[in-house]
Coordinates of C-alpha atoms in Angstrom, one line a residue:
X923 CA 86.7 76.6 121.7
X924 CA 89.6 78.5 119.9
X925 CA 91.3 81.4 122.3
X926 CA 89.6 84.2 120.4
X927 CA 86.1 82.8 121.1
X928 CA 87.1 82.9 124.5
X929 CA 84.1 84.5 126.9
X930 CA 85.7 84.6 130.2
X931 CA 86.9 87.6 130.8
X932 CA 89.2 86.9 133.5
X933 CA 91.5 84.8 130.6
X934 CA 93.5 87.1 128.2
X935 CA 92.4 87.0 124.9
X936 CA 95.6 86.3 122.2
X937 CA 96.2 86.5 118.9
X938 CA 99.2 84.8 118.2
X939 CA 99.4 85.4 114.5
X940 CA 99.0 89.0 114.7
X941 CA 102.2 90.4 114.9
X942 CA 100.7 94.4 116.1
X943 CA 98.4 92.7 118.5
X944 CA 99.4 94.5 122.0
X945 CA 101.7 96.9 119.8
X946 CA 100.5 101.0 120.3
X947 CA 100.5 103.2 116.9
X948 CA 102.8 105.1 119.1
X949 CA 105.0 102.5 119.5
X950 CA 105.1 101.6 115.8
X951 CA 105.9 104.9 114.6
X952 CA 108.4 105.9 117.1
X953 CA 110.1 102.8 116.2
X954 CA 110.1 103.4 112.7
X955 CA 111.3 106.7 113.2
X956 CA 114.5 105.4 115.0
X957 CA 114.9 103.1 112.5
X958 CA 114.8 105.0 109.3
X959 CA 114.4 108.7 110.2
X960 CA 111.8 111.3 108.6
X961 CA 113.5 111.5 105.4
X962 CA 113.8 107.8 104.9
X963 CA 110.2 107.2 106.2
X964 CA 108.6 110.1 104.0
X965 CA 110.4 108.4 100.6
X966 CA 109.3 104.6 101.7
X967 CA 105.7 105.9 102.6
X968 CA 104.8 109.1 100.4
X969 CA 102.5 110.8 102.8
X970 CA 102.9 114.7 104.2
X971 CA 103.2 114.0 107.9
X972 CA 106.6 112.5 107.7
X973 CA 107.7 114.8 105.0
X974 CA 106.8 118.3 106.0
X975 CA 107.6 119.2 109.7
X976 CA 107.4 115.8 111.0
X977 CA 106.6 114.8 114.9
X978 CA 105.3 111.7 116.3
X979 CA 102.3 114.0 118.0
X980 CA 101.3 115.2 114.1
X981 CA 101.6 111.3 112.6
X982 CA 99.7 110.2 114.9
X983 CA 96.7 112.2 114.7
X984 CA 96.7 111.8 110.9
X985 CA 97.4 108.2 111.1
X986 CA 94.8 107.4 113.2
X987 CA 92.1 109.6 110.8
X988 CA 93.5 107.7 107.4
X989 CA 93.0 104.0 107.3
X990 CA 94.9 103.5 104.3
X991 CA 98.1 105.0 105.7
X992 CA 98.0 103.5 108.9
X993 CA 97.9 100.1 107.0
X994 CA 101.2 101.2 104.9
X995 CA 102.7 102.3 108.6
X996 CA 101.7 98.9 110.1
X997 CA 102.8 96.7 106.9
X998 CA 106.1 98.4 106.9
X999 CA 106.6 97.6 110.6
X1000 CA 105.8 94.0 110.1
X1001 CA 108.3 93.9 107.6
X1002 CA 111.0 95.3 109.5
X1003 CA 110.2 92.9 112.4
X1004 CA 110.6 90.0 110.0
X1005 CA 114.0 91.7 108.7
X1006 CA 115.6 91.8 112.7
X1007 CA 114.1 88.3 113.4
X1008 CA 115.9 87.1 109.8
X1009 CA 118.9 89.0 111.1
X1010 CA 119.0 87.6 115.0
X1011 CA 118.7 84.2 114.0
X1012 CA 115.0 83.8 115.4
X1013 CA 112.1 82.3 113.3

């Protein structure tokens, strides 16, 4: 029985080839944020709530209404997780 098929709900379900599994949005965007400021986010992802008044509170609520830019939010920070790993020497 693989982990995910897992029933018992005492035992933690895992997913250890998903790299956002117990990771908040929250967490992701404030993250980003830190890492490349509003500016830089708004020109790598070309959507209005990092590029007109920006706040984690306003991203937030519009990620979590627009699949499609959650995904480009999520795919940048599993890039930039794969960039420190390259960077600290862990693979």
């Amino acid at each position: 029985m693989s982990e995910l098929q897992n029933k018992d709900p005492q035992q933690p379900r895992t997913q250890k080839n998903n790299p956002l599994h117990g990771i908040t949005l929250k967490q992701v965007v404030t993250e980003l944020e830190a890492e490349y400021g509003w500016q830089e986010l708004g020109l790598r992802i070309d959507i209005r709530c990092f590029k007109s008044d920006p706040s984690i509170k306003s991203s937030l609520r519009f990620l979590r209404q627009t699949p499609w830019a959650r995904e480009k939010v999520e795919a940048l920070w599993v890039k930039l997780q794969a960039r420190k790993q390259v960077w600290s020497g862990k693979s």
